[in-house]
Amino acid sequence: MNANAPLAIATILSVVLSSAGTSATLAADAPAVQLKVGVANPTMLAETQAINHVRIALDGIQPTEQRLRAPVNVTLVIDRSGSMQGHKIEQAKQAAIAAVQRLNDQDIVSVVLYNAGVEVLVPSTKATDRATIIQKIQSIRAGGGTALFAGVSRGAAEVRKFLRDDSVNRVILLSDGHANVGPSSPGDLESLGRSLIKEGISVSTLGLGASYNEDLMSQLASAASGNHVFVEDADYLVEVFNREFDDLMSVIANSVEIRVDLGAGVRPVRVLNTHARIEGRRVQIPLAQLYAGQQRYFIVEVEVDAKAAKRPLPLADVTVAFNDLIRDRAAKLHDRVSVHFSTSPDEVSRATDWETKAFCSVQIITERNREATAMRDAGQVQQAKQLLEDNAKELRVLAVKCKDNNVLVVVPELVRNSDANTLQALNIEDDRNWSRSRKVMREYQNAVEQQQTYSAPNR
């Protein structure tokens, strides 16, 4: 086994995340978000019933001029259980202090501590007296159990006190252990995350060290439209908090609601790796916020009944509503796609939208990466390794096809994700380091699914 493989995976993850942005800039009166809708197979085989994929891409525009950022309404939820004693809690305090120092008088901040119980150290307040807030943070001591669910719930309650449409509303959770007081399953925390995102509150989770529950932490972040980071070394906590606050302070749109209305003869199957509401032929996808320079995309899998289709067939009508924090107003975008039909398989193949197909494949492969983790947990080591190797090969083949069709923009993304699966396949047989490798895999999966803007510093 390659001893440097876990480090290499982390490095690839960092590069994958850094490629997620866009260089688009803001025109004079343009909205802060751009919308592009594509379909993997714009031409489908006639007289058949087949699966297709719609990609909905949102580009967060990079403002061309200096501007006042949107106010931040944030709660720091800090684990102070017994396992955090010593260096961990000291570094957590330094990270929290560094975060508070970046706030200004328009921002709202609160600090919630939890062990076997929950304490509101700093009730939700304007960050005008940062010196007093920092003094309170310096007084934190560790000891006791881990009431994680209650800590996040109370943190959300503090955010809720000053919840506004024109603010960036977030809970940042730091924990180094498993929840052992109160609700403690990944499903419990996922449900909490889903309920918070409906209110416009996102949750980012920072897992510290080797003992935290990565399933619980990653599912909470995914459900609540936040970041999830595996912070292996407490010495990096300040840097990770700074990167998280870089995100907070670059939000250009929030309360994003994507609505997809599918045409007659089109059935929604699922939204890949994303929590969505499906009712009849309508799909609704919530998103807490979009950052400047970020691209977020969502893949809607649909089944098309070509037998009942008119030609061409309206496939998807997409509307995106959001709060434009640059223009300080509500905004709405609209786009639609259709599909054509042919009796020629060659014509269907030639019409492939390779860019859309590539991003769809990345999400499908990431779903299989999760399956590989489950296989490894069940003791199916060789099957998990084979699946990861197959993932890597499939992405490499697709990269060559994109290059052959002169769709070069997606080739680096495909290659990087291929390399990540290859390196994970190398690590998956190592029993001694499986706990660590599993955390790296969960971080990677969440980052690709959420198109996260940053990862932990190189380990």
Coordinates of C-alpha atoms in Angstrom, one line a residue:
M1 CA 0.0 0.0 0.0
N2 CA 1.1 3.6 -0.7
A3 CA 1.7 5.2 2.7
N4 CA 1.2 8.6 1.2
A5 CA -2.1 7.8 -0.4
P6 CA -4.3 9.4 2.3
L7 CA -2.4 12.6 2.0
A8 CA -2.7 12.5 -1.8
I9 CA -6.4 12.0 -1.6
A10 CA -6.6 15.1 0.6
T11 CA -4.5 17.0 -1.9
I12 CA -6.7 16.0 -4.8
L13 CA -9.8 16.9 -2.7
S14 CA -8.4 20.4 -2.2
V15 CA -7.7 20.8 -5.9
V16 CA -11.2 19.5 -6.8
L17 CA -12.8 22.0 -4.6
S18 CA -10.7 24.9 -5.9
S19 CA -11.9 24.1 -9.4
A20 CA -15.5 24.5 -8.5
G21 CA -15.7 28.3 -8.9
T22 CA -16.5 30.4 -11.9
S23 CA -14.7 33.5 -13.2
A24 CA -17.9 35.2 -14.3
T25 CA -18.3 38.8 -13.1
L26 CA -21.2 41.0 -12.5
A27 CA -22.5 43.3 -15.2
A28 CA -24.1 46.7 -14.4
D29 CA -27.6 45.6 -13.5
A30 CA -27.3 41.8 -13.8
P31 CA -28.6 39.5 -11.0
A32 CA -26.0 38.0 -8.7
V33 CA -26.7 34.5 -10.1
Q34 CA -26.6 33.0 -13.6
L35 CA -28.7 30.0 -14.6
K36 CA -27.9 27.3 -17.2
V37 CA -29.9 24.2 -17.8
G38 CA -28.6 21.3 -19.9
V39 CA -29.7 17.8 -20.7
A40 CA -27.2 14.9 -21.1
N41 CA -29.0 13.4 -24.1
P42 CA -30.7 16.2 -26.1
T43 CA -31.7 13.6 -28.7
M44 CA -33.2 10.4 -27.5
L45 CA -34.2 7.1 -29.3
A46 CA -37.7 7.3 -30.6
E47 CA -40.4 4.8 -29.5
T48 CA -38.7 3.9 -26.3
Q49 CA -38.8 4.6 -22.6
A50 CA -35.5 5.7 -21.3
I51 CA -33.6 7.6 -18.5
N52 CA -32.1 11.0 -19.1
H53 CA -30.5 13.6 -16.8
V54 CA -31.1 17.3 -16.5
R55 CA -28.3 19.5 -15.0
I56 CA -29.3 22.8 -13.4
A57 CA -26.2 25.0 -12.9
L58 CA -26.1 28.2 -10.8
D59 CA -23.1 30.5 -11.1
G60 CA -22.5 32.9 -8.3
I61 CA -21.1 36.0 -9.9
Q62 CA -17.9 37.7 -8.8
P63 CA -18.7 41.4 -8.1
T64 CA -16.4 43.7 -10.1
E65 CA -16.4 46.4 -7.4
Q66 CA -15.9 46.5 -3.6
R67 CA -19.2 46.2 -1.8
L68 CA -20.6 45.9 1.6
R69 CA -21.1 42.2 2.3
A70 CA -24.3 40.8 3.7
P71 CA -24.5 40.7 7.5
V72 CA -23.7 37.4 9.2
N73 CA -25.9 35.8 11.8
V74 CA -23.9 32.9 13.1
T75 CA -23.8 30.6 16.1
L76 CA -20.6 28.7 17.1
V77 CA -21.6 25.4 18.7
I78 CA -18.5 24.0 20.5
D79 CA -18.2 20.5 21.9
R80 CA -16.6 20.8 25.4
S81 CA -17.0 17.2 26.4
G82 CA -14.2 15.4 28.3
S83 CA -12.5 14.2 25.1
M84 CA -11.9 17.9 24.1
Q85 CA -9.7 18.6 27.2
G86 CA -6.2 20.0 26.7
H87 CA -4.8 21.0 23.3
K88 CA -8.1 20.5 21.5
I89 CA -10.2 22.9 23.5
E90 CA -7.4 25.4 23.5
Q91 CA -7.2 25.4 19.7
A92 CA -11.0 25.5 19.5
K93 CA -11.0 28.6 21.6
Q94 CA -8.3 30.2 19.4
A95 CA -10.3 29.3 16.3
A96 CA -13.5 30.8 17.7
I97 CA -11.7 34.0 18.8
A98 CA -10.2 34.4 15.3
A99 CA -13.7 34.0 13.8
V100 CA -15.2 36.6 16.2
Q101 CA -12.3 39.1 15.3
R102 CA -13.4 38.9 11.7
L103 CA -16.9 40.1 12.5
N104 CA -18.1 43.8 12.4
D105 CA -20.7 45.7 14.2
Q106 CA -23.5 44.7 11.8
D107 CA -23.0 41.0 12.4
I108 CA -24.8 38.8 15.0
V109 CA -23.0 36.2 16.9
S110 CA -23.7 33.7 19.7
V111 CA -21.7 30.9 21.3
V112 CA -23.3 27.6 22.5
L113 CA -21.3 25.0 24.5
Y114 CA -22.4 21.4 25.1
N115 CA -21.3 18.4 27.0
A116 CA -23.9 16.3 28.8
G117 CA -26.0 19.5 28.8
V118 CA -26.1 22.8 26.9
E119 CA -25.0 26.2 27.9
V120 CA -25.5 29.5 26.0
L121 CA -22.2 31.2 26.7
V122 CA -22.9 34.2 24.5
P123 CA -26.6 34.8 23.7
S124 CA -27.3 36.0 20.2
T125 CA -26.1 39.6 20.1
K126 CA -24.6 42.2 17.8
A127 CA -20.8 41.9 17.6
T128 CA -20.2 45.4 18.8
D129 CA -18.4 44.4 22.0
R130 CA -16.1 41.7 20.6
A131 CA -13.6 42.0 23.4
T132 CA -16.2 40.8 25.9
I133 CA -17.2 38.0 23.7
I134 CA -13.6 36.9 23.3
Q135 CA -13.1 37.1 27.1
K136 CA -16.0 34.7 27.6
I137 CA -14.6 32.3 25.0
Q138 CA -11.3 32.3 26.8
S139 CA -13.1 31.0 29.9
I140 CA -14.3 27.7 28.3
R141 CA -13.3 24.5 30.0
A142 CA -13.9 20.9 28.9
G143 CA -15.5 17.9 30.6
G144 CA -18.6 15.6 30.5
G145 CA -20.7 13.8 27.8
T146 CA -21.8 14.8 24.3
A147 CA -25.3 16.1 23.8
L148 CA -24.7 17.0 20.1
F149 CA -28.3 17.2 19.0
A150 CA -29.2 19.5 21.8
G151 CA -26.2 21.7 21.1
V152 CA -27.2 22.2 17.4
S153 CA -30.8 22.7 18.3
R154 CA -30.0 25.4 20.8
G155 CA -27.5 27.0 18.3
A156 CA -30.3 27.2 15.7
A157 CA -32.6 28.8 18.3
E158 CA -30.0 31.5 18.8
V159 CA -29.7 32.1 15.1
R160 CA -33.5 32.2 14.9
K161 CA -33.7 35.2 17.3
F162 CA -32.3 37.5 14.5
L163 CA -33.3 35.5 11.4
R164 CA -33.6 37.8 8.4
D165 CA -33.8 37.3 4.7
D166 CA -30.9 39.7 4.0
S167 CA -28.5 37.9 6.5
V168 CA -26.4 34.8 6.1
N169 CA -27.8 32.5 8.8
R170 CA -25.6 29.6 9.9
V171 CA -24.7 27.2 12.7
I172 CA -21.1 26.1 12.8
L173 CA -20.6 22.9 14.8
L174 CA -17.3 21.6 16.1
S175 CA -17.1 18.2 17.6
D176 CA -14.5 15.5 18.2
G177 CA -16.7 12.6 19.4
H178 CA -19.9 10.6 19.0
A179 CA -23.2 11.9 20.3
N180 CA -24.0 9.9 23.4
V181 CA -26.6 12.1 25.1
G182 CA -30.1 12.5 23.6
P183 CA -30.9 11.8 19.9
S184 CA -27.7 10.4 18.4
S185 CA -28.2 8.6 15.1
P186 CA -27.3 10.1 11.7
G187 CA -31.0 10.0 10.8
D188 CA -31.9 12.1 13.8
L189 CA -29.3 14.8 12.8
E190 CA -30.2 14.6 9.1
S191 CA -33.9 15.3 10.0
L192 CA -32.8 18.3 12.1
G193 CA -30.8 19.6 9.2
R194 CA -33.7 19.3 6.8
S195 CA -36.0 21.2 9.1
L196 CA -33.4 24.0 9.5
I197 CA -32.8 24.5 5.8
K198 CA -36.5 25.1 5.4
E199 CA -36.1 28.1 7.7
G200 CA -33.0 29.4 5.8
I201 CA -30.5 28.2 8.4
S202 CA -27.5 26.2 7.1
V203 CA -25.2 24.1 9.2
S204 CA -21.5 23.4 8.7
T205 CA -19.8 20.6 10.6
L206 CA -16.2 20.4 11.6
G207 CA -15.1 16.9 12.7
L208 CA -12.0 17.0 14.8
G209 CA -9.6 14.1 15.3
A210 CA -10.0 10.4 14.8
S211 CA -13.1 9.6 17.0
Y212 CA -16.0 11.7 15.7
N213 CA -19.0 10.2 13.9
E214 CA -18.4 11.1 10.2
D215 CA -21.8 9.7 9.1
L216 CA -23.7 11.9 11.6
M217 CA -21.6 15.0 10.9
S218 CA -21.6 14.7 7.1
Q219 CA -25.3 13.9 6.8
L220 CA -26.2 16.9 9.0
A221 CA -24.1 19.2 6.8
S222 CA -25.5 17.8 3.6
A223 CA -29.1 18.0 4.7
A224 CA -28.6 21.6 5.9
S225 CA -26.7 22.8 2.8
G226 CA -23.4 23.4 4.7
N227 CA -19.8 22.3 4.6
H228 CA -18.3 19.2 6.2
V229 CA -14.6 19.1 7.0
F230 CA -12.4 16.4 8.6
V231 CA -9.9 18.4 10.7
E232 CA -7.3 15.7 11.6
D233 CA -5.1 18.0 13.6
A234 CA -6.4 20.6 16.1
D235 CA -3.5 22.9 15.0
Y236 CA -5.4 23.6 11.8
L237 CA -8.6 24.7 13.5
V238 CA -7.9 28.4 13.1
E239 CA -7.3 28.0 9.4
V240 CA -10.4 25.9 8.9
F241 CA -12.5 28.5 10.8
N242 CA -11.1 31.2 8.6
R243 CA -12.0 29.3 5.5
E244 CA -15.5 28.7 6.8
F245 CA -15.8 32.5 7.5
D246 CA -14.4 33.2 4.0
D247 CA -17.5 31.4 2.7
L248 CA -19.8 33.2 5.1
M249 CA -18.6 36.6 4.1
S250 CA -18.8 35.9 0.3
V251 CA -22.5 34.9 0.1
I252 CA -24.2 36.8 -2.7
A253 CA -27.6 35.0 -2.7
N254 CA -29.6 33.2 -0.1
S255 CA -33.0 31.5 0.4
V256 CA -32.6 29.9 -3.1
E257 CA -35.5 27.8 -4.3
I258 CA -35.3 25.8 -7.5
R259 CA -38.5 24.6 -9.1
V260 CA -38.5 22.2 -12.0
D261 CA -41.7 21.5 -13.9
L262 CA -41.4 18.5 -16.1
G263 CA -43.3 18.0 -19.4
A264 CA -46.0 15.6 -20.2
G265 CA -44.6 12.1 -20.6
V266 CA -41.7 12.9 -18.3
R267 CA -41.5 11.3 -14.8
P268 CA -39.1 12.5 -12.1
V269 CA -37.0 9.6 -10.7
R270 CA -34.8 11.4 -8.2
V271 CA -32.4 14.3 -7.6
L272 CA -28.9 12.8 -7.3
N273 CA -27.2 13.3 -3.9
T274 CA -29.5 16.1 -3.0
H275 CA -32.5 16.4 -0.7
A276 CA -35.5 17.5 -2.8
R277 CA -39.3 17.4 -2.7
I278 CA -41.0 15.6 -5.6
E279 CA -44.8 16.0 -6.1
G280 CA -46.2 14.7 -9.4
R281 CA -44.1 16.2 -12.2
R282 CA -42.8 19.1 -10.0
V283 CA -39.4 19.0 -8.3
Q284 CA -38.4 21.5 -5.7
I285 CA -34.8 21.9 -4.4
P286 CA -33.9 24.3 -1.5
L287 CA -30.4 25.8 -1.2
A288 CA -29.5 28.0 1.7
Q289 CA -26.9 30.2 -0.1
L290 CA -24.6 30.7 -3.0
Y291 CA -21.1 32.2 -2.8
A292 CA -19.4 34.6 -5.1
G293 CA -17.3 32.6 -7.6
Q294 CA -19.1 29.4 -6.8
Q295 CA -20.9 27.1 -9.2
R296 CA -23.6 24.8 -7.7
Y297 CA -25.3 22.3 -9.9
F298 CA -28.1 19.8 -9.4
I299 CA -28.8 16.6 -11.4
V300 CA -32.5 15.6 -11.9
E301 CA -32.9 12.1 -13.2
V302 CA -36.0 11.6 -15.3
E303 CA -37.7 8.9 -17.2
V304 CA -39.0 9.9 -20.7
D305 CA -41.8 8.0 -22.4
A306 CA -40.9 8.6 -26.1
K307 CA -43.9 6.6 -27.2
A308 CA -46.3 9.3 -26.0
A309 CA -44.1 12.2 -26.9
K310 CA -44.7 15.0 -29.3
R311 CA -41.6 16.1 -31.3
P312 CA -39.8 17.9 -29.8
L313 CA -40.8 17.2 -26.2
P314 CA -40.6 20.0 -23.6
L315 CA -38.5 18.2 -20.9
A316 CA -38.0 20.7 -18.0
D317 CA -39.0 24.2 -17.2
V318 CA -36.8 25.6 -14.5
T319 CA -37.4 28.6 -12.2
V320 CA -34.9 29.8 -9.6
A321 CA -36.1 32.3 -7.0
F322 CA -33.6 33.9 -4.5
N323 CA -32.6 36.9 -2.5
D324 CA -30.0 38.9 -4.4
L325 CA -27.8 40.2 -1.6
I326 CA -25.8 42.4 -4.0
R327 CA -28.8 44.2 -5.4
D328 CA -30.8 43.9 -2.1
R329 CA -33.9 42.6 -3.8
A330 CA -35.8 39.4 -4.6
A331 CA -34.9 37.9 -8.0
K332 CA -36.0 35.2 -10.3
L333 CA -34.4 33.3 -13.2
H334 CA -35.9 31.0 -15.8
D335 CA -34.7 28.5 -18.4
R336 CA -36.0 25.4 -20.2
V337 CA -34.8 22.5 -22.2
S338 CA -36.4 20.1 -24.7
V339 CA -35.5 16.8 -26.2
H340 CA -35.7 15.6 -29.8
F341 CA -36.1 12.0 -31.0
S342 CA -34.5 9.9 -33.7
T343 CA -34.6 6.3 -34.9
S344 CA -30.9 6.4 -35.4
P345 CA -28.7 5.4 -32.4
D346 CA -25.7 7.1 -34.1
E347 CA -27.6 10.4 -34.3
V348 CA -28.5 10.0 -30.6
S349 CA -24.9 9.4 -29.7
R350 CA -23.6 12.4 -31.8
A351 CA -26.0 14.8 -30.1
T352 CA -24.7 14.0 -26.6
D353 CA -24.1 17.1 -24.4
W354 CA -20.7 16.0 -23.1
E355 CA -20.4 18.7 -20.5
T356 CA -23.7 17.9 -18.9
K357 CA -23.0 14.2 -19.2
A358 CA -19.6 14.6 -17.4
F359 CA -21.1 16.4 -14.4
C360 CA -23.9 13.9 -14.2
S361 CA -21.3 11.1 -14.2
V362 CA -19.3 12.7 -11.4
Q363 CA -22.4 12.7 -9.2
I364 CA -23.3 9.1 -10.1
I365 CA -19.8 7.9 -9.4
T366 CA -19.8 9.7 -6.0
E367 CA -23.0 7.8 -5.2
R368 CA -21.2 4.6 -6.0
N369 CA -18.3 5.8 -3.9
R370 CA -20.7 5.8 -1.0
E371 CA -21.7 2.3 -1.9
A372 CA -18.0 1.3 -1.7
T373 CA -17.8 2.7 1.8
A374 CA -20.8 0.6 2.8
M375 CA -19.3 -2.5 1.3
R376 CA -16.1 -2.0 3.2
D377 CA -18.1 -1.6 6.4
A378 CA -19.8 -4.9 5.7
G379 CA -16.4 -6.6 5.2
Q380 CA -16.6 -6.8 1.4
V381 CA -13.2 -5.4 1.0
Q382 CA -12.3 -6.7 -2.4
Q383 CA -15.7 -5.8 -3.8
A384 CA -15.4 -2.2 -2.5
K385 CA -11.9 -2.0 -4.0
Q386 CA -13.1 -3.2 -7.4
L387 CA -16.0 -0.7 -7.4
L388 CA -13.6 2.2 -6.7
E389 CA -11.3 1.0 -9.5
D390 CA -14.3 0.7 -11.9
N391 CA -15.3 4.2 -10.9
A392 CA -11.8 5.5 -11.7
K393 CA -11.7 3.7 -15.1
E394 CA -15.2 4.9 -16.1
L395 CA -14.2 8.6 -15.4
R396 CA -11.0 8.2 -17.3
V397 CA -12.8 6.8 -20.3
L398 CA -15.3 9.7 -20.2
A399 CA -12.4 12.2 -19.9
V400 CA -11.0 10.8 -23.2
K401 CA -14.4 11.1 -24.9
C402 CA -14.8 14.7 -23.7
K403 CA -11.4 15.5 -25.0
D404 CA -12.1 13.8 -28.4
N405 CA -15.3 15.9 -28.6
N406 CA -13.3 19.1 -27.7
V407 CA -15.2 19.6 -24.5
L408 CA -12.1 20.4 -22.5
V409 CA -13.5 22.3 -19.6
V410 CA -14.7 19.2 -17.8
V411 CA -11.6 17.0 -18.4
P412 CA -9.7 18.1 -15.3
E413 CA -12.7 17.5 -13.1
L414 CA -13.1 14.0 -14.5
V415 CA -9.4 13.2 -14.1
R416 CA -9.2 14.5 -10.5
N417 CA -12.2 12.5 -9.4
S418 CA -10.8 9.4 -11.2
D419 CA -7.5 9.9 -9.3
A420 CA -9.4 10.2 -6.0
N421 CA -11.2 6.9 -6.5
T422 CA -7.9 5.2 -7.5
L423 CA -6.2 6.4 -4.3
Q424 CA -9.1 5.4 -2.2
A425 CA -9.0 1.9 -3.7
L426 CA -5.3 1.7 -2.6
N427 CA -6.3 2.6 1.0
I428 CA -9.3 0.5 1.4
E429 CA -7.5 -2.7 2.2
D430 CA -5.5 -1.2 5.1
D431 CA -7.3 -2.3 8.3
R432 CA -5.1 -0.2 10.6
N433 CA -6.0 3.1 8.9
W434 CA -9.5 2.4 7.8
S435 CA -11.1 4.7 10.4
R436 CA -9.0 7.6 9.0
S437 CA -9.5 6.6 5.4
R438 CA -13.3 6.4 6.0
K439 CA -13.4 10.0 7.2
V440 CA -11.4 11.2 4.2
M441 CA -13.9 9.3 2.0
R442 CA -16.9 10.9 3.7
E443 CA -15.4 14.3 3.4
Y444 CA -14.7 13.7 -0.3
Q445 CA -18.2 12.5 -1.0
N446 CA -19.8 15.4 0.8
A447 CA -17.5 17.9 -0.9
V448 CA -18.3 16.6 -4.4
E449 CA -22.0 16.3 -3.8
Q450 CA -22.2 19.9 -2.3
Q451 CA -19.5 21.4 -4.6
Q452 CA -17.9 22.6 -1.4
T453 CA -15.5 25.5 -1.8
Y454 CA -12.8 24.4 0.6
S455 CA -11.3 21.4 2.4
A456 CA -9.1 20.9 5.5
P457 CA -5.5 21.9 5.1
N458 CA -3.2 19.3 3.8
R459 CA -2.6 16.6 6.4

